[in-house]
CSV table of C-alpha atoms (C1' of nucleotides) in Angstrom, one decimal:
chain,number,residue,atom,x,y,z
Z,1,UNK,CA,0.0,-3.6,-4.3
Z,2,UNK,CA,-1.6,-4.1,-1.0
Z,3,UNK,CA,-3.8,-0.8,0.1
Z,4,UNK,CA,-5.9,-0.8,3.0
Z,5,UNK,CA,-8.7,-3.2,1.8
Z,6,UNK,CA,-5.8,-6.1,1.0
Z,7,UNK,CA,-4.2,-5.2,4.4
Z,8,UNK,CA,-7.7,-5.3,6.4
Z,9,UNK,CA,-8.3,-8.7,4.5
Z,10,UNK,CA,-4.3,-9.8,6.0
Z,11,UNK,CA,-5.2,-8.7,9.3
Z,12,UNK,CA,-8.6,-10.1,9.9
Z,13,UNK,CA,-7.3,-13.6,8.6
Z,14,UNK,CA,-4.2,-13.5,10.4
Z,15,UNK,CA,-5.8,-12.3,13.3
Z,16,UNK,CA,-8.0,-15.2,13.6
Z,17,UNK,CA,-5.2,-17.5,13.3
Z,18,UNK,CA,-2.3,-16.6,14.9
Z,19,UNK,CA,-3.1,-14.8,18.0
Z,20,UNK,CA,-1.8,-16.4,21.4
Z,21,UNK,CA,0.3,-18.3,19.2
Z,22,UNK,CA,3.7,-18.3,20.2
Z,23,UNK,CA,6.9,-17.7,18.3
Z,24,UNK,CA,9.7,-20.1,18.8
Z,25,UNK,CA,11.7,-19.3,16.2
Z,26,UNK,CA,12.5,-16.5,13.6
Z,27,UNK,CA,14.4,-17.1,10.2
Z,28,UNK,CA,15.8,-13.7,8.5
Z,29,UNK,CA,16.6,-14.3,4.8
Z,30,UNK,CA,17.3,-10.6,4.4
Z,31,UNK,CA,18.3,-8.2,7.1
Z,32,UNK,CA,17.1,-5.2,4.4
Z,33,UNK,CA,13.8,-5.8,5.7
Z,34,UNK,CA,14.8,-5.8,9.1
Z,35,UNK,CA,14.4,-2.1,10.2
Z,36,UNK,CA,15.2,-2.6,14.3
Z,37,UNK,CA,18.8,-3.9,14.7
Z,38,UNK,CA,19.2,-7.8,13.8
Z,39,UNK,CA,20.0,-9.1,17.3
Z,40,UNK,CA,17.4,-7.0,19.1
Z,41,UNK,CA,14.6,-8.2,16.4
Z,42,UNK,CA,15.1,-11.8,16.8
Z,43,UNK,CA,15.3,-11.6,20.9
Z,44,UNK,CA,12.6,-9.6,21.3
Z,45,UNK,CA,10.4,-12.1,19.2
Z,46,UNK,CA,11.6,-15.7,20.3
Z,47,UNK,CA,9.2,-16.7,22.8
Z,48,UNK,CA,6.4,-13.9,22.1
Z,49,UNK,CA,2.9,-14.2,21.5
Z,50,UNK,CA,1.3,-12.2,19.3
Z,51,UNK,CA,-1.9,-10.5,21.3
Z,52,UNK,CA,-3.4,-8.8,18.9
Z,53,UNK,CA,-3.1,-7.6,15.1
Z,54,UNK,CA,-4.3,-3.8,14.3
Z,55,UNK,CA,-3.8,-1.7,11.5
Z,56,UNK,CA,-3.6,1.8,10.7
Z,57,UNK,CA,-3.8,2.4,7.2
Z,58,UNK,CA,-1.5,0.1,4.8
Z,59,UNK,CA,0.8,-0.4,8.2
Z,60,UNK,CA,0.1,-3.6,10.3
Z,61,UNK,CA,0.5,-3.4,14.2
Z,62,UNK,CA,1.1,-6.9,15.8
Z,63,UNK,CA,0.6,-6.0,19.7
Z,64,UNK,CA,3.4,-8.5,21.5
Z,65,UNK,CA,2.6,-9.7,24.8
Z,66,UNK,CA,5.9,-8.4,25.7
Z,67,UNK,CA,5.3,-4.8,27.6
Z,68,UNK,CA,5.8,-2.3,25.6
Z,69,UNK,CA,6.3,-3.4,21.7
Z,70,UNK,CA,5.1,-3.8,18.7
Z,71,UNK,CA,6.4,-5.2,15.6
Z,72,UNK,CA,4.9,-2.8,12.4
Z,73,UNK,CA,4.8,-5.0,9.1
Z,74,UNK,CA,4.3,-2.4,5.8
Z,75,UNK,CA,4.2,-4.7,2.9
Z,76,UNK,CA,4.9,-1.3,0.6
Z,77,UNK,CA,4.2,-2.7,-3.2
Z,78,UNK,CA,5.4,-6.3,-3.3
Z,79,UNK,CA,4.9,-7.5,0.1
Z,80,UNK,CA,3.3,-11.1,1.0
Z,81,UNK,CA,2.4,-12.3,4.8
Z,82,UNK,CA,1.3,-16.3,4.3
Z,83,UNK,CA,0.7,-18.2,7.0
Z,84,UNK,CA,1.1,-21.9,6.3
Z,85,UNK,CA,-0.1,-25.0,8.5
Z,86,UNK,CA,1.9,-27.8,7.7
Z,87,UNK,CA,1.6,-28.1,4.0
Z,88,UNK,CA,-1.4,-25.7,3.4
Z,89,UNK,CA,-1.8,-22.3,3.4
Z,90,UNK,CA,-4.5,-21.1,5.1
Z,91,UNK,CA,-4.6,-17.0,5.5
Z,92,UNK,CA,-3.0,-13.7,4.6
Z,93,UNK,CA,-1.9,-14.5,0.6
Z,94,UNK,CA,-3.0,-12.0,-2.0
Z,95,UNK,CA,-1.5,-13.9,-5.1
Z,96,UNK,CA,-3.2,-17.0,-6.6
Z,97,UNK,CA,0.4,-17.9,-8.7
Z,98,UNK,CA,1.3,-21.5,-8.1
Z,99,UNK,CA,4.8,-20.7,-7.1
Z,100,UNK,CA,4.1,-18.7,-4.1
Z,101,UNK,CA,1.8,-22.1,-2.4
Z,102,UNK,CA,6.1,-23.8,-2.9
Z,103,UNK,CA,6.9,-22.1,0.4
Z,104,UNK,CA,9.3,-20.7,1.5
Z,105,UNK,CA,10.3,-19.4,-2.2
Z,106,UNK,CA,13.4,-17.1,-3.8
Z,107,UNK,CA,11.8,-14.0,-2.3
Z,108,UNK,CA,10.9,-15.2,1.0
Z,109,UNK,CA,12.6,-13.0,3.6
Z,110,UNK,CA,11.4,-13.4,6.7
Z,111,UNK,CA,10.3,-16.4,8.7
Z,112,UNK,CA,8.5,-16.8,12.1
Z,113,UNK,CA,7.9,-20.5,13.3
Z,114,UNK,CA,5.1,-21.3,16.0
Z,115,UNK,CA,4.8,-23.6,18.6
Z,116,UNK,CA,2.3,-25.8,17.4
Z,117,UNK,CA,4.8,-25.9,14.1
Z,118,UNK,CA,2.8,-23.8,11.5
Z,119,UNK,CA,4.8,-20.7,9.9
Z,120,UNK,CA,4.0,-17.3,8.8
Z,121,UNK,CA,6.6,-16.2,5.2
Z,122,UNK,CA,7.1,-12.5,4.5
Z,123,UNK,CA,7.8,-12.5,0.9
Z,124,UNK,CA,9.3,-9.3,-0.7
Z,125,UNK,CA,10.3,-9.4,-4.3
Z,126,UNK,CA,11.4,-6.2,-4.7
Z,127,UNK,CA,12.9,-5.6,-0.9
Z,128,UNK,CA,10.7,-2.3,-0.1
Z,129,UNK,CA,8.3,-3.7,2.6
Z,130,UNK,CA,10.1,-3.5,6.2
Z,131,UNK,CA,9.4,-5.2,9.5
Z,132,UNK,CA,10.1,-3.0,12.8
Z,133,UNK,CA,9.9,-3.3,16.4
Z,134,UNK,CA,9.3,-0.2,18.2
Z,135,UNK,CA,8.1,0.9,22.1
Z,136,UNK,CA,4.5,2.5,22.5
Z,137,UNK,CA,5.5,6.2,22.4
Z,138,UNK,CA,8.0,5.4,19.0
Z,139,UNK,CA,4.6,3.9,17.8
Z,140,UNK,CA,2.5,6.7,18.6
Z,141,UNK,CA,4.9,9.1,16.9
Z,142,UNK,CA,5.0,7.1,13.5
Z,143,UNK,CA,1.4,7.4,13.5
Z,144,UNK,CA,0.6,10.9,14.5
Z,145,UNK,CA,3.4,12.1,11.7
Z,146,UNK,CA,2.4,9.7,9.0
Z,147,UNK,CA,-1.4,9.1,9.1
Z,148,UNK,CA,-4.3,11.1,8.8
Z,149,UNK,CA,-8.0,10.5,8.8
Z,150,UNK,CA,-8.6,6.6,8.9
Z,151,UNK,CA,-11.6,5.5,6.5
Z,152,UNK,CA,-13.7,3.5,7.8
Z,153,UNK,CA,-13.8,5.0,11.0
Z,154,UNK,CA,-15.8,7.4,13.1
Z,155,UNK,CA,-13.1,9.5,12.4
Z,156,UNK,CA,-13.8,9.6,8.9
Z,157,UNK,CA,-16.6,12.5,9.4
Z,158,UNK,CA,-17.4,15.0,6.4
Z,159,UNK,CA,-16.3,17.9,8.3
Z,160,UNK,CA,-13.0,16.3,9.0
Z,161,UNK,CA,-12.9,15.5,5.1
Z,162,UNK,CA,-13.4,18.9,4.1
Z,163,UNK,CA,-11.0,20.1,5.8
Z,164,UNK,CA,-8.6,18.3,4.0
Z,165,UNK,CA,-9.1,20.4,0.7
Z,166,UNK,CA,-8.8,23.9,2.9
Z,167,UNK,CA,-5.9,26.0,0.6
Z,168,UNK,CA,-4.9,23.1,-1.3
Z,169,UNK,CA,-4.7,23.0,-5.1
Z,170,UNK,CA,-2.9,20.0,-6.1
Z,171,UNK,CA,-5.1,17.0,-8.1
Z,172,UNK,CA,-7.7,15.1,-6.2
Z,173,UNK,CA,-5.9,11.8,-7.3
Z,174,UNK,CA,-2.5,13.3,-5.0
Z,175,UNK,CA,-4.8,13.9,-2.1
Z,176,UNK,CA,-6.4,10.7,-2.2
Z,177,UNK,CA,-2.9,9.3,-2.2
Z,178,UNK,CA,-1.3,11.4,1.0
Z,179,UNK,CA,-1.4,9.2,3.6
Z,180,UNK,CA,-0.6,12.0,6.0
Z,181,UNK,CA,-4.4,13.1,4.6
Z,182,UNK,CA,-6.5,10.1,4.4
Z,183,UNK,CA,-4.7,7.4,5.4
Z,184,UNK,CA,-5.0,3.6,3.1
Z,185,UNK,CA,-6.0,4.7,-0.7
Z,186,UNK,CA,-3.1,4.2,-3.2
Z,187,UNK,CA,-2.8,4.2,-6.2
Z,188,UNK,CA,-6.0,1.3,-7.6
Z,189,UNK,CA,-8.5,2.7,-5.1
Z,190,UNK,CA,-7.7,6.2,-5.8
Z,191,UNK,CA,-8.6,5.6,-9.6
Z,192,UNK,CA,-11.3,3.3,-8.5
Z,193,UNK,CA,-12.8,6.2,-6.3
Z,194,UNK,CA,-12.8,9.2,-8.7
Z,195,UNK,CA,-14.6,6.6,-11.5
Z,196,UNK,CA,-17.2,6.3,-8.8
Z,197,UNK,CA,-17.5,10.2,-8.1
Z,198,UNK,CA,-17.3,10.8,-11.6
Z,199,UNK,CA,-14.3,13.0,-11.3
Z,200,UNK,CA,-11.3,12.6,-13.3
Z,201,UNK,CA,-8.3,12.4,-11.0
Z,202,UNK,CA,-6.2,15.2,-12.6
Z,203,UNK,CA,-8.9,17.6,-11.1
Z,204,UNK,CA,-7.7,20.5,-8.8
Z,205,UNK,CA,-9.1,20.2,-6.1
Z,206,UNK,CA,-9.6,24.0,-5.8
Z,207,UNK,CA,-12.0,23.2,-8.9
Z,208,UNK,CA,-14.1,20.7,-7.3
Z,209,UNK,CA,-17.6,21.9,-6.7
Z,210,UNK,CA,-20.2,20.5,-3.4
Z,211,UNK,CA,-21.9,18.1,-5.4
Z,212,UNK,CA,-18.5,16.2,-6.5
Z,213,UNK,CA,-16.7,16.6,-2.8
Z,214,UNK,CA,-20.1,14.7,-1.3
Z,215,UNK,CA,-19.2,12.1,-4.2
Z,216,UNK,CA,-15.8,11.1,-3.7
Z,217,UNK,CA,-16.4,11.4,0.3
Z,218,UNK,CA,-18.8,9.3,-0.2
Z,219,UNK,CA,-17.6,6.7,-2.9
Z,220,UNK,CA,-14.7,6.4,-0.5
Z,221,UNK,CA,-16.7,4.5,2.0
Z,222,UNK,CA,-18.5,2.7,-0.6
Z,223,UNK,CA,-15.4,1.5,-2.9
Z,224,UNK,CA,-13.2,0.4,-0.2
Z,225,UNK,CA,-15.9,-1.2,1.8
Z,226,UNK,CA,-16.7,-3.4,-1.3
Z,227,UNK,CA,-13.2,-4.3,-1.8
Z,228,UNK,CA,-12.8,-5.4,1.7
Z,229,UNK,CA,-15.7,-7.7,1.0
Z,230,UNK,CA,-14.4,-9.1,-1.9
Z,231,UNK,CA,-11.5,-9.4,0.1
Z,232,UNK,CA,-9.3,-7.1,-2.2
Z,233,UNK,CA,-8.2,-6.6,-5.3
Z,234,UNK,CA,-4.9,-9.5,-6.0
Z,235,UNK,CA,-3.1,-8.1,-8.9
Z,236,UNK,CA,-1.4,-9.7,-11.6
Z,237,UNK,CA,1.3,-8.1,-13.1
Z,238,UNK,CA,2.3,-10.7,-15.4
Z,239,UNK,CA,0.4,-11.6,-18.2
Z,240,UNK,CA,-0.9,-14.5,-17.6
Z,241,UNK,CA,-4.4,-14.0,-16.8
Z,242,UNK,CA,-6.1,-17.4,-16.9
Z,243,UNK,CA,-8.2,-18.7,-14.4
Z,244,UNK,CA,-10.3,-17.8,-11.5
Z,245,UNK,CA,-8.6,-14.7,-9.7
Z,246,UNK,CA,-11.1,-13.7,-7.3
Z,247,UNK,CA,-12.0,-11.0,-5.3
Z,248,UNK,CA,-12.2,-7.8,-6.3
Z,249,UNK,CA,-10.8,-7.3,-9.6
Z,250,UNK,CA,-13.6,-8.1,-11.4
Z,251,UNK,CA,-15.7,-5.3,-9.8
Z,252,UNK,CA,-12.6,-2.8,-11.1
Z,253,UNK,CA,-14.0,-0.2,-12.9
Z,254,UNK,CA,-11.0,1.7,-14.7
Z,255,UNK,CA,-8.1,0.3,-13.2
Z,256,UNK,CA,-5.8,-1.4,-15.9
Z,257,UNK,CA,-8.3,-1.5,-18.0
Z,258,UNK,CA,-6.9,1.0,-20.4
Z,259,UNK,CA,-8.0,0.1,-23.9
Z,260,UNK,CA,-11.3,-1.6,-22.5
Z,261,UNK,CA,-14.5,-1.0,-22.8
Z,262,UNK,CA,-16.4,1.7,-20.0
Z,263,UNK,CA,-18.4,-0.9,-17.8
Z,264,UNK,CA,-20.7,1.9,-17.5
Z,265,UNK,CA,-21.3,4.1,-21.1
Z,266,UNK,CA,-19.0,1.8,-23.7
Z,267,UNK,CA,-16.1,3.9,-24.2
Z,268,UNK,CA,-12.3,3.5,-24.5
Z,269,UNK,CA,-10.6,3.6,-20.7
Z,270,UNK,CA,-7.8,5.8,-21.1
Z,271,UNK,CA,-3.9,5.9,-19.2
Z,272,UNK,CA,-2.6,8.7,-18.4
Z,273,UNK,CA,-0.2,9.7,-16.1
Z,274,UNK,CA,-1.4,12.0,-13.1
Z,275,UNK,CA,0.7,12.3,-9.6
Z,276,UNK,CA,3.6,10.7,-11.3
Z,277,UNK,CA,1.8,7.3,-11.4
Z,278,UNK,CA,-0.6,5.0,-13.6
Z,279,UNK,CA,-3.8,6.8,-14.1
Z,280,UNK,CA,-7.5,4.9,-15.4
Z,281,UNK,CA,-10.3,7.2,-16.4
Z,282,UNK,CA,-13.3,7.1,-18.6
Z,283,UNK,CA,-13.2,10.7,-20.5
Z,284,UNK,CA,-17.2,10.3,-20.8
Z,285,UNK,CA,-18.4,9.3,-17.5
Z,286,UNK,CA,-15.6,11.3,-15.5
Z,287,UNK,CA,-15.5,15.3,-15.8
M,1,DG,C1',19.6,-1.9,-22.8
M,2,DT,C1',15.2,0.8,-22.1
M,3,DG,C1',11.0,1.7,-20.1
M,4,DT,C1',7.5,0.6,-16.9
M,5,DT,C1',5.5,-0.8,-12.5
M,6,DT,C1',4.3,1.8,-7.1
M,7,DG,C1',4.5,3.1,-1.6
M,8,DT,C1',7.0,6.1,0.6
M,9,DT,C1',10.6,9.5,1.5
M,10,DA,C1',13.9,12.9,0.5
M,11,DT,C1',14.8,17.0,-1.8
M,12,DC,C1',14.1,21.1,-3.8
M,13,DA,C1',11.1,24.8,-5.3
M,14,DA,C1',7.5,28.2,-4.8
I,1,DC,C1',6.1,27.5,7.5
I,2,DT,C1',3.4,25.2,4.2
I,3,DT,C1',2.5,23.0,0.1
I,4,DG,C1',3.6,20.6,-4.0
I,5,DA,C1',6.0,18.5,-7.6
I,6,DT,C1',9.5,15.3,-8.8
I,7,DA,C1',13.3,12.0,-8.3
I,8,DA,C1',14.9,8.1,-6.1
I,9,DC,C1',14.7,3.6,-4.3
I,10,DA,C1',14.5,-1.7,-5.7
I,11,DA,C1',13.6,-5.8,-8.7
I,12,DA,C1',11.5,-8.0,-12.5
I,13,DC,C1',9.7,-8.2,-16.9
I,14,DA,C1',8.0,-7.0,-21.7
DNA sequence: GTGTTTGTTATCAA
DNA sequence: CTTGATAACAAACA
């Protein structure tokens, strides 16, 4: 499930590596993911270089050096970008399973071949994620309808936050999951943040006093910043749990830990369902 | 076969 | 018009 610290962690490694790399060839596995038509996709990519990688919330925005598009990769809940030289992988996976290094695998989609001979897979198991070409302004109107404030940024200001709660009343855990409001928190980091603020994400917002809205702006900062140095949090959804996973699910706090042990006071981490999704809260520490 | 998993959108309701 | 709640989507697994 990558959110905007997993992304940020694609972006940064993928930016280092493939930038001014050239295309050459593009395999499509599945033309579900394929959002632009099929024969405009593939001719707009053979022979392009990838300037620059950005991102804007869970969305990725590879700049092409062709004038005037962009490809947008959203990897949605099961998406994997993994770039591969020659046998090794070297940036953008967030799953440590050993069949995912035996590339390309069942769920590989997408394909993109460099010049110099190294690959980058978009794997999908579940077929939500989506590549897209679009022009500037096409770009410009995704983003102005679909994304508000980006954390992170200087955007990101506490009277632009507050705003956000003017005449609403649905639970803090919805808000912090509207991308049209803040734009990268989903459904780990929005647990993840009201444990930090000490608020329990069914919470009206209209109920939320000063003290807690200074919390959760702040733990916002704080929680995804961490992730993004522990270079996110790679989930495993099978049970298997054995060896080192890394990054930042140690540092979880409630998430799927249901049953567990507060990390903070001692008591039982409870699930309940808030927003119509999975919800981790510690009925002592969070009020 | 059933229920559960989630990012996003569509749809309907207030 | 705005906001919100919920279903739907897709695929795999317990």
């Amino acid at each position: 499930m990558p959110e905007l610290p997993e992304v940020e962690t694609i972006r940064k490694d993928l930016n280092s590596r493939i930038v001014d790399n050239k295309i050459v060839d593009i395999l499509v596995k599945d033309q579900r993911i394929i959002k632009t038509s099929f024969r405009n996709f593939k001719e707009i990519l053979k022979n392009s270089k990838i300037k620059e990688i950005k991102r804007r919330g869970k969305l990725l925005i590879f700049v092409l050096d062709k004038k005037d598009k962009y490809l947008l990769i959203h990897l949605k809940m099961t998406g994997q970008l993994i770039y591969k030289i020659k046998d090794r992988i070297v940036a953008g996976g967030h799953s440590e399973k050993k069949t995912d290094f035996d590339l390309p695998n069942k769920f590989t989609k997408v394909v993109f071949t460099f010049s110099d001979k190294s690959k980058l897979f978009f794997n999908d198991m579940r077929v939500f994620g989506y590549m897209k070409i679009t022009g500037k302004d096409e770009l410009d109107e995704i983003l102005k309808k679909g994304f508000g404030i980006e954390p992170l940024t200087k955007d990101f200001t506490w009277d632009n936050f507050l705003k956000l709660f003017k005449n609403r009343k649905t639970s803090i855990k919805a808000l912090l999951m509207n991308q049209k409001l803040i734009a990268g928190i989903g459904n780990i980091y929005a647990d993840e943040v009201c444990f930090c603020a000490g608020v329990r994400p069914s919470r009206g917002v209209d109920k939320l006093n000063e003290k807690e809205f200074k919390k959760i702006f702040g733990c916002i900062e704080k929680v995804l910043a961490l992730a993004i140095k522990h270079r996110g949090t790679t989930f495993n959804h099978y049970t298997d749990g054995d060896g080192n996973k890394g990054g930042f699910v140690k540092y979880l706090k409630v998430f799927q830990r249901n049953g567990q042990k507060c990390k903070k006071c001692g008591s039982v981490i409870k699930k309940i369902k808030v927003a119509g999704r999975g919800t981790h809260y510690c009925p002592k520490c969070q009020k």
